[in-house]
Tab-separated table of C-alpha atoms in Angstrom:
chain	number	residue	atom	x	y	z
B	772	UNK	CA	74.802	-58.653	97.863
B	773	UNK	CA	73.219	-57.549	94.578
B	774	UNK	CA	71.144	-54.439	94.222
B	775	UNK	CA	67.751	-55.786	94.017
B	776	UNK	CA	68.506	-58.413	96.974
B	777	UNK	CA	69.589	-54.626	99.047
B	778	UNK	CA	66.712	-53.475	98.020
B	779	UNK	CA	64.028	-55.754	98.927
B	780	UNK	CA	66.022	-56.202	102.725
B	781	UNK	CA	65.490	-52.381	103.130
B	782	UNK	CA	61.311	-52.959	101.993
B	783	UNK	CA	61.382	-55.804	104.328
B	784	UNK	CA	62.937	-53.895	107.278
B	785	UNK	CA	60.677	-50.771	106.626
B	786	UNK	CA	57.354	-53.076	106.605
B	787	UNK	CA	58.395	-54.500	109.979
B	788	UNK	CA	59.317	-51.088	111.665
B	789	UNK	CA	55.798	-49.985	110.132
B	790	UNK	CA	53.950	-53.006	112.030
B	791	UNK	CA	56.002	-52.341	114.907
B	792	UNK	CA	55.045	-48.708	115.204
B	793	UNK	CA	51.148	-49.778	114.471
B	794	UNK	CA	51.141	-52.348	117.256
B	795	UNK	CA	52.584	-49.464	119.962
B	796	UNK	CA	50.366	-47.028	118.550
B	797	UNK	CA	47.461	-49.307	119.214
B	798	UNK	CA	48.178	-50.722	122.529
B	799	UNK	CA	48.730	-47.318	123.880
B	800	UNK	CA	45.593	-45.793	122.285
B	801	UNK	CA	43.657	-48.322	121.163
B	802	UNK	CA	42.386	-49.172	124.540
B	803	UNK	CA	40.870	-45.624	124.806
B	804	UNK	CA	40.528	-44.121	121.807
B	805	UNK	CA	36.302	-44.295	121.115
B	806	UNK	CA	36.623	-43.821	117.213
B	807	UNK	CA	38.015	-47.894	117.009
B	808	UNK	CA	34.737	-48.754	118.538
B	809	UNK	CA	31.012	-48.058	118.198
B	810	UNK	CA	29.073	-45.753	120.084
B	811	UNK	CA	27.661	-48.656	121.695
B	812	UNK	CA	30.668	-50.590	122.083
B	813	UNK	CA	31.817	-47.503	123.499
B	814	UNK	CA	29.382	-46.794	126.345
B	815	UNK	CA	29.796	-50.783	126.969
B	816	UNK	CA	33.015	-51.006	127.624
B	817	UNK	CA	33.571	-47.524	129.332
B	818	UNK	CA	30.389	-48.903	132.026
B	819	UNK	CA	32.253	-52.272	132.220
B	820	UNK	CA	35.565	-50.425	133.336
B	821	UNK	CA	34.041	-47.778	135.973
B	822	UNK	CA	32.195	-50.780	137.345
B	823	UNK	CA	35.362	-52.292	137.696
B	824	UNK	CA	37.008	-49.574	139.385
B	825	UNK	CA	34.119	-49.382	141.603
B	826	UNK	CA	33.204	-45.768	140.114
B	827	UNK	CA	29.997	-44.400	138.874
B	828	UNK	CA	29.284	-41.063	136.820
B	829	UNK	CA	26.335	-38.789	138.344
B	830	UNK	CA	26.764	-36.280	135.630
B	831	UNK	CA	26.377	-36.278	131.948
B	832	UNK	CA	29.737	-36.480	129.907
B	833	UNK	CA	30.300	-32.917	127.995
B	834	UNK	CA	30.510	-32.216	124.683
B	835	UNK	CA	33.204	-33.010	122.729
B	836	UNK	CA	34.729	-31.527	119.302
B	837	UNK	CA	36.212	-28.408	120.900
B	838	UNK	CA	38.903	-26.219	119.439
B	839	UNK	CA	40.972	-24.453	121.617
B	840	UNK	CA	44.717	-22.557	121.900
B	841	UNK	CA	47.106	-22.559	124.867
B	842	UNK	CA	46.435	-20.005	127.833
B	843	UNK	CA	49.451	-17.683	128.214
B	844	UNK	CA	50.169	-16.594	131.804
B	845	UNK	CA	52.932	-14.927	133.535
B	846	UNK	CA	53.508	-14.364	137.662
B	847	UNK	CA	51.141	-11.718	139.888
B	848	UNK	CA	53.623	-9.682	140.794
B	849	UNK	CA	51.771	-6.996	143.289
B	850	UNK	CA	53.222	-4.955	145.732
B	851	UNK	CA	52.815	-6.516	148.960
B	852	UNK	CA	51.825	-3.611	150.986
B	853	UNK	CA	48.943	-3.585	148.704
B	854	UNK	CA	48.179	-6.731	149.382
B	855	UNK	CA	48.439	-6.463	153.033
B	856	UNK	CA	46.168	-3.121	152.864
B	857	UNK	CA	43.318	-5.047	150.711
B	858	UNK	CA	43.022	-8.171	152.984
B	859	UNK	CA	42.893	-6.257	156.001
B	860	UNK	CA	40.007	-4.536	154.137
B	861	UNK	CA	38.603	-8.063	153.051
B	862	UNK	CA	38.620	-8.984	156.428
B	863	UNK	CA	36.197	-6.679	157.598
B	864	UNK	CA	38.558	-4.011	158.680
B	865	UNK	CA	38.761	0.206	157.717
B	866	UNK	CA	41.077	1.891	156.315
B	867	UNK	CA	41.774	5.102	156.114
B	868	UNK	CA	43.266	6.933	152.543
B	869	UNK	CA	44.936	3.765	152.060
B	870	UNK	CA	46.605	3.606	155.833
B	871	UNK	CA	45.801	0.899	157.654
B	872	UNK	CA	43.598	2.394	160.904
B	873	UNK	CA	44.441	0.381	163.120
B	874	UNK	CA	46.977	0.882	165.924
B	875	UNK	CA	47.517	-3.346	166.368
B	876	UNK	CA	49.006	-3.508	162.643
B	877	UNK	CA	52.375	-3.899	161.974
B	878	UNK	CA	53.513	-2.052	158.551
B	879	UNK	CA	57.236	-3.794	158.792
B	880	UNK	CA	58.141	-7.626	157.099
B	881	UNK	CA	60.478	-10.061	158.406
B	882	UNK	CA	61.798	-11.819	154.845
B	883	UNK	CA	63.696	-15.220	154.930
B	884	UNK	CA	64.178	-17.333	151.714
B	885	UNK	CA	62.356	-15.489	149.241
B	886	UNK	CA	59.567	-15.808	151.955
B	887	UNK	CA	58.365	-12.403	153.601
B	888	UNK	CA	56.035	-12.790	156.678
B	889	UNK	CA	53.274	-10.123	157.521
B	890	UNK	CA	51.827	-9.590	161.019
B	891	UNK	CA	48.722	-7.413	161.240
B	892	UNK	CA	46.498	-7.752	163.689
B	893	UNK	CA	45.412	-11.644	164.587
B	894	UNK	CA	46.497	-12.405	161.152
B	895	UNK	CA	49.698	-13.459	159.659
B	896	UNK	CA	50.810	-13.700	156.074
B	897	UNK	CA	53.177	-15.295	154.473
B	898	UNK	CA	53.718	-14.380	150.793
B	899	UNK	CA	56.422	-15.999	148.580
B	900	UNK	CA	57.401	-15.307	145.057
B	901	UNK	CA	57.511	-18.293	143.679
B	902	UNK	CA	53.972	-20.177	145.183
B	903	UNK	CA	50.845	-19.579	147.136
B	904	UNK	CA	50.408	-16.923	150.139
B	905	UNK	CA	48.919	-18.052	152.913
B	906	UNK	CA	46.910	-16.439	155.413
B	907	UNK	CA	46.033	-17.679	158.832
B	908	UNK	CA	43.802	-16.789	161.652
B	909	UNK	CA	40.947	-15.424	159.191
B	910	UNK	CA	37.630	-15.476	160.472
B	911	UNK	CA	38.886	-15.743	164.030
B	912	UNK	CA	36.323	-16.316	165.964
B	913	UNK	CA	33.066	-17.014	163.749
B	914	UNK	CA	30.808	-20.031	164.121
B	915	UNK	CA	31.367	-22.922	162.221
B	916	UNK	CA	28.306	-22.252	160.188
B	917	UNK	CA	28.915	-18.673	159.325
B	918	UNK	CA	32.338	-19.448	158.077
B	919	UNK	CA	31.263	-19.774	154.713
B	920	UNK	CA	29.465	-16.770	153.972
B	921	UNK	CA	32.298	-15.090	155.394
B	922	UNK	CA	34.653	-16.311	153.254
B	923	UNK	CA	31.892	-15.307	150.096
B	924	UNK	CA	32.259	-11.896	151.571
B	925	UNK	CA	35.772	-12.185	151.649
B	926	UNK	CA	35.743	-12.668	147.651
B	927	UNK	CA	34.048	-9.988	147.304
B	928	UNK	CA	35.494	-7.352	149.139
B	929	UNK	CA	39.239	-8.364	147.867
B	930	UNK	CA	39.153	-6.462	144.740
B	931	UNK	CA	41.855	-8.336	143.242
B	932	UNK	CA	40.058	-12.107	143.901
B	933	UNK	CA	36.783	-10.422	141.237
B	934	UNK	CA	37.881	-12.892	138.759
B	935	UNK	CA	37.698	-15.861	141.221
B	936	UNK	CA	34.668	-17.718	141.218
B	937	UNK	CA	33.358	-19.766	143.918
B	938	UNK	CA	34.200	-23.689	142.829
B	939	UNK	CA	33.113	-26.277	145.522
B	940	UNK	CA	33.857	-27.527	148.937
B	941	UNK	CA	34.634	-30.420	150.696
B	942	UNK	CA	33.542	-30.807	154.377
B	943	UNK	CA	35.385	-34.268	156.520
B	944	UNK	CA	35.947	-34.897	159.966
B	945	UNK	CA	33.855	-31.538	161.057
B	946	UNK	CA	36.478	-29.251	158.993
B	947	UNK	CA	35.199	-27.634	155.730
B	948	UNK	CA	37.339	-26.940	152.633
B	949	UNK	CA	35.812	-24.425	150.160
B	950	UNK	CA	37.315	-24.134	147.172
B	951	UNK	CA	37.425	-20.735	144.525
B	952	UNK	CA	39.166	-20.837	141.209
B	953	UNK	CA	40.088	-18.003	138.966
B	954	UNK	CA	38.389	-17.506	135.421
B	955	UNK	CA	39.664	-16.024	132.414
B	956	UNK	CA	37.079	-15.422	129.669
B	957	UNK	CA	34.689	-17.657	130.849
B	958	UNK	CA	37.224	-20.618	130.777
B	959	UNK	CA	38.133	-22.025	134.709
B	960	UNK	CA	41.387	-21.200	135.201
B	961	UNK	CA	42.160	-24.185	137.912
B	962	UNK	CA	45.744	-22.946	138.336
B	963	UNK	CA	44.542	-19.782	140.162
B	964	UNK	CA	42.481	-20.500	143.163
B	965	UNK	CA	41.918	-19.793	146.654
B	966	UNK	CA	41.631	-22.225	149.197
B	967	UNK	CA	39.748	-21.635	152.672
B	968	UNK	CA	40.630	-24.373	155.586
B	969	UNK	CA	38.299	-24.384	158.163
B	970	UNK	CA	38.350	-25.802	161.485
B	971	UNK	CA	35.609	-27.305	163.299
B	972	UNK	CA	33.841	-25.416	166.520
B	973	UNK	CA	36.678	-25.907	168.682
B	974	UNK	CA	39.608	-24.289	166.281
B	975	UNK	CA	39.100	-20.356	166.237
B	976	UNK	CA	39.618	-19.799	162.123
B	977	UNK	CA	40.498	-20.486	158.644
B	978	UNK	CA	43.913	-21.109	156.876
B	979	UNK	CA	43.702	-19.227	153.485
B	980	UNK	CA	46.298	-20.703	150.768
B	981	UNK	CA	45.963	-18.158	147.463
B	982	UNK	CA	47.357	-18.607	144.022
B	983	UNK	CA	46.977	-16.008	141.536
B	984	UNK	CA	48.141	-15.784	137.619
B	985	UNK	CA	48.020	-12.877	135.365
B	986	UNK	CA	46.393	-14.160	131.515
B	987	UNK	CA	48.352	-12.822	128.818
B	988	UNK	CA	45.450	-14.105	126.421
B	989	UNK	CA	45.229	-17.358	124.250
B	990	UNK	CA	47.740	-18.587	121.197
B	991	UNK	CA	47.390	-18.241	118.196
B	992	UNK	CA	47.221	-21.942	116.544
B	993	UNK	CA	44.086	-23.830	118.169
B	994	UNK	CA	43.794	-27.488	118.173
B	995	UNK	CA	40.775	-30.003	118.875
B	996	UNK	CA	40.676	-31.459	122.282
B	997	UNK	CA	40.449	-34.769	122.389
B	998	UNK	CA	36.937	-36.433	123.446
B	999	UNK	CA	35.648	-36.316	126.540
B	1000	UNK	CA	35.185	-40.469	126.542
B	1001	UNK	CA	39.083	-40.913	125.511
B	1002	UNK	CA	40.089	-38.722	128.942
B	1003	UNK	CA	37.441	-40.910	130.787
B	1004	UNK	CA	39.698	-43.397	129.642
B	1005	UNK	CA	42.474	-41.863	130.875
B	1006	UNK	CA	41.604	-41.225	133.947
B	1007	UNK	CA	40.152	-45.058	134.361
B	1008	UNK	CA	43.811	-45.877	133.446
B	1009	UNK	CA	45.469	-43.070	135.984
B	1010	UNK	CA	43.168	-44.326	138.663
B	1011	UNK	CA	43.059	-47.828	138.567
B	1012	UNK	CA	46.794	-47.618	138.991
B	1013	UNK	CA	46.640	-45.129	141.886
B	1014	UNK	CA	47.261	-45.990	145.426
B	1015	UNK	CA	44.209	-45.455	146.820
B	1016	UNK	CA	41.938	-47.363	148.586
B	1017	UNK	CA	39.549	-47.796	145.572
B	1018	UNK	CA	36.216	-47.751	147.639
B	1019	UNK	CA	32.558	-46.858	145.539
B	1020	UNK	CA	33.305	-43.641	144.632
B	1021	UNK	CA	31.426	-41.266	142.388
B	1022	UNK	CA	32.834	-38.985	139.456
B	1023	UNK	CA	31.299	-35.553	140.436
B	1024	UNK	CA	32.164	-32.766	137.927
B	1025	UNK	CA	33.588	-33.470	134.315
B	1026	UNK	CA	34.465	-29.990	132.787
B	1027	UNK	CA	37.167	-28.185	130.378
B	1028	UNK	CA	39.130	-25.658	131.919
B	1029	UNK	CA	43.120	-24.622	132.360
B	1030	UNK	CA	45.852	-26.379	134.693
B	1031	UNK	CA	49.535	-25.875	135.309
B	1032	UNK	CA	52.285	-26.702	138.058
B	1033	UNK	CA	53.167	-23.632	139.855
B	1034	UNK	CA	56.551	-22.422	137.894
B	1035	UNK	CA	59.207	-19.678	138.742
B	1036	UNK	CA	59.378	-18.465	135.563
B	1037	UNK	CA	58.517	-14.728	133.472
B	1038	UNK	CA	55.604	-16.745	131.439
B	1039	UNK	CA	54.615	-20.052	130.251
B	1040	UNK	CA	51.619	-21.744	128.352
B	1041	UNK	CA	48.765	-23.343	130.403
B	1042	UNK	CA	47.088	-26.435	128.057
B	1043	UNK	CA	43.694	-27.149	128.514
B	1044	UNK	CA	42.213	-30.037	130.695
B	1045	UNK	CA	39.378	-32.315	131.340
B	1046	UNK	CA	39.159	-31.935	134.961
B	1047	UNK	CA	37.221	-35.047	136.264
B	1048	UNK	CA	37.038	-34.290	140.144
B	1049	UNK	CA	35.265	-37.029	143.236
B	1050	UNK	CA	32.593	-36.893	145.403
B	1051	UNK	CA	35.746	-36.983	148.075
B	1052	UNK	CA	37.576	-34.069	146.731
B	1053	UNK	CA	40.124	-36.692	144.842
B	1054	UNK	CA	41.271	-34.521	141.443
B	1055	UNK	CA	42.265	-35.527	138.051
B	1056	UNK	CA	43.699	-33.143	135.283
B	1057	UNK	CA	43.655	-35.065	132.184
B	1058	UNK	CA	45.492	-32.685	129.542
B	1059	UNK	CA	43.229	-31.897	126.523
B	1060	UNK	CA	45.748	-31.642	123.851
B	1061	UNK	CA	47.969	-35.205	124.535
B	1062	UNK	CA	45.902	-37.008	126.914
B	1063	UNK	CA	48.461	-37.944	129.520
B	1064	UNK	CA	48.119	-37.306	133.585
B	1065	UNK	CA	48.937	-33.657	134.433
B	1066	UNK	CA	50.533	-33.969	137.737
């Protein structure tokens, strides 16, 4: 084969793998990405596809054209007699000089599988290393109704839960979930959060499940987010694929914030997400920076 027949295979082969790469690039975005279309093609096609996933939007979309950096975090690593002592306190208990006052609390820890297990009173906590702790019989007692100030009091009185902020709640089958979420500098920080389960008027209290990070502060290098429209998209794709039942349902929330899996490790970076969240307490994190499902 002569050089210029060499040549012109190698343009040949190049052109193809360029059309090749084109056609995935547009079949994977091209469906979603608002800047091939019109506003109004947009906003057509975006209504056309919630109506077809029997969803509607009761809040505007947010901006879009946001720059932002990764969220460095590392483990909370407290002591967990601290702990102990400052939900006891947050419960509505005394203390006195930092020793627990009174004579039904028991200051020793049974520890199995990186899993220690607190007794104190009616309450028992279990506090691992690598995940949530998790607090049960809290509010022992309380009406139905009162519940939820009581776990607003709660928040308040914990002094390490003052950068939690109160989030939403979800009440089914006469049990009421409230939801908290921890902030750092005034971005939601979804992968902290407290989570109060509470049982209707014939369960005596609330199962606490608590998740707390400690912010190491943003990256350096920020990059735009991508629009909110294209994770609309995203989520229309995540959710139309899901398995559930896909009943009317209504998009209630559509904000920015941070989200990560729970990791054993010394630190890691947190990317921001669109959180798009359901009138039925359904969740999606769509990430910011690539688009894809965050599980």
């Amino acid at each position: 084969m002569d050089l210029s027949r060499a040549k012109m295979v190698l343009i040949i082969t190049f052109l193809i793998l360029n059309l090749f790469l084109l056609y995935q690039i547009v079949m994977d975005e091209g469906m979603y990405n608002p800047v091939l279309f019109g506003p109004r093609e947009e906003v057509s096609r975006l209504e056309k596809a919630m109506q077809e996933a029997n969803l509607s939007l009761d809040i505007p979309l947010p901006r879009g054209g946001m720059s932002v950096a990764y969220l460095v975090v590392m483990p909370w690593q407290p002591v967990e007699e601290d702990v102990v002592a400052m939900l006891w306190q947050g419960l509505g208990n005394d203390t006195e000089n930092g020793i627990f006052s009174s004579n039904d609390l028991l200051a020793n820890a049974e520890s199995e599988n990186n899993i220690s297990r607190w007794r104190f009173g009616p309450y028992e906590l279990f506090l691992s290393k690598e995940g949530p702790f998790q607090l049960h019989n809290a509010f022992k007692g309380l009406d139905p109704e009162k519940k939820e100030s009581a776990a607003a009091e709660f928040m308040n009185r914990v002094s390490f839960l003052q950068d939690f902020v109160y989030d939403y709640k979800v009440a089914k089958h006469g049990k009421t979930a409230i939801y908290y979420h921890q902030e750092f500098e005034a971005f939601p920080l979804y992968a902290g959060y407290v989570e109060f389960d509470c049982g209707g008027e014939h369960e005596p209290g609330c199962e606490v499940y608590l998740y707390r990070l400690e912010p190491l502060g943003f990256g350096e290098q920020k990059r735009e987010v991508i629009p909110p429209s294209t994770a609309l998209w995203r989520f229309l794709d995540a959710y139309t694929e899901s398995e559930y039942s896909h009943d009317p349902m209504v998009i209630v929330e559509f904000s920015l914030g941070y989200y990560s899996e729970e990791y054993d490790a010394e630190r890691w970076e947190i990317p921001p997400v669109w959180r798009i969240r359901l009138l039925n307490g359904e969740i999606f994190y769509i990430n910011a920076f690539t688009g894809y499902l965050e599980n």
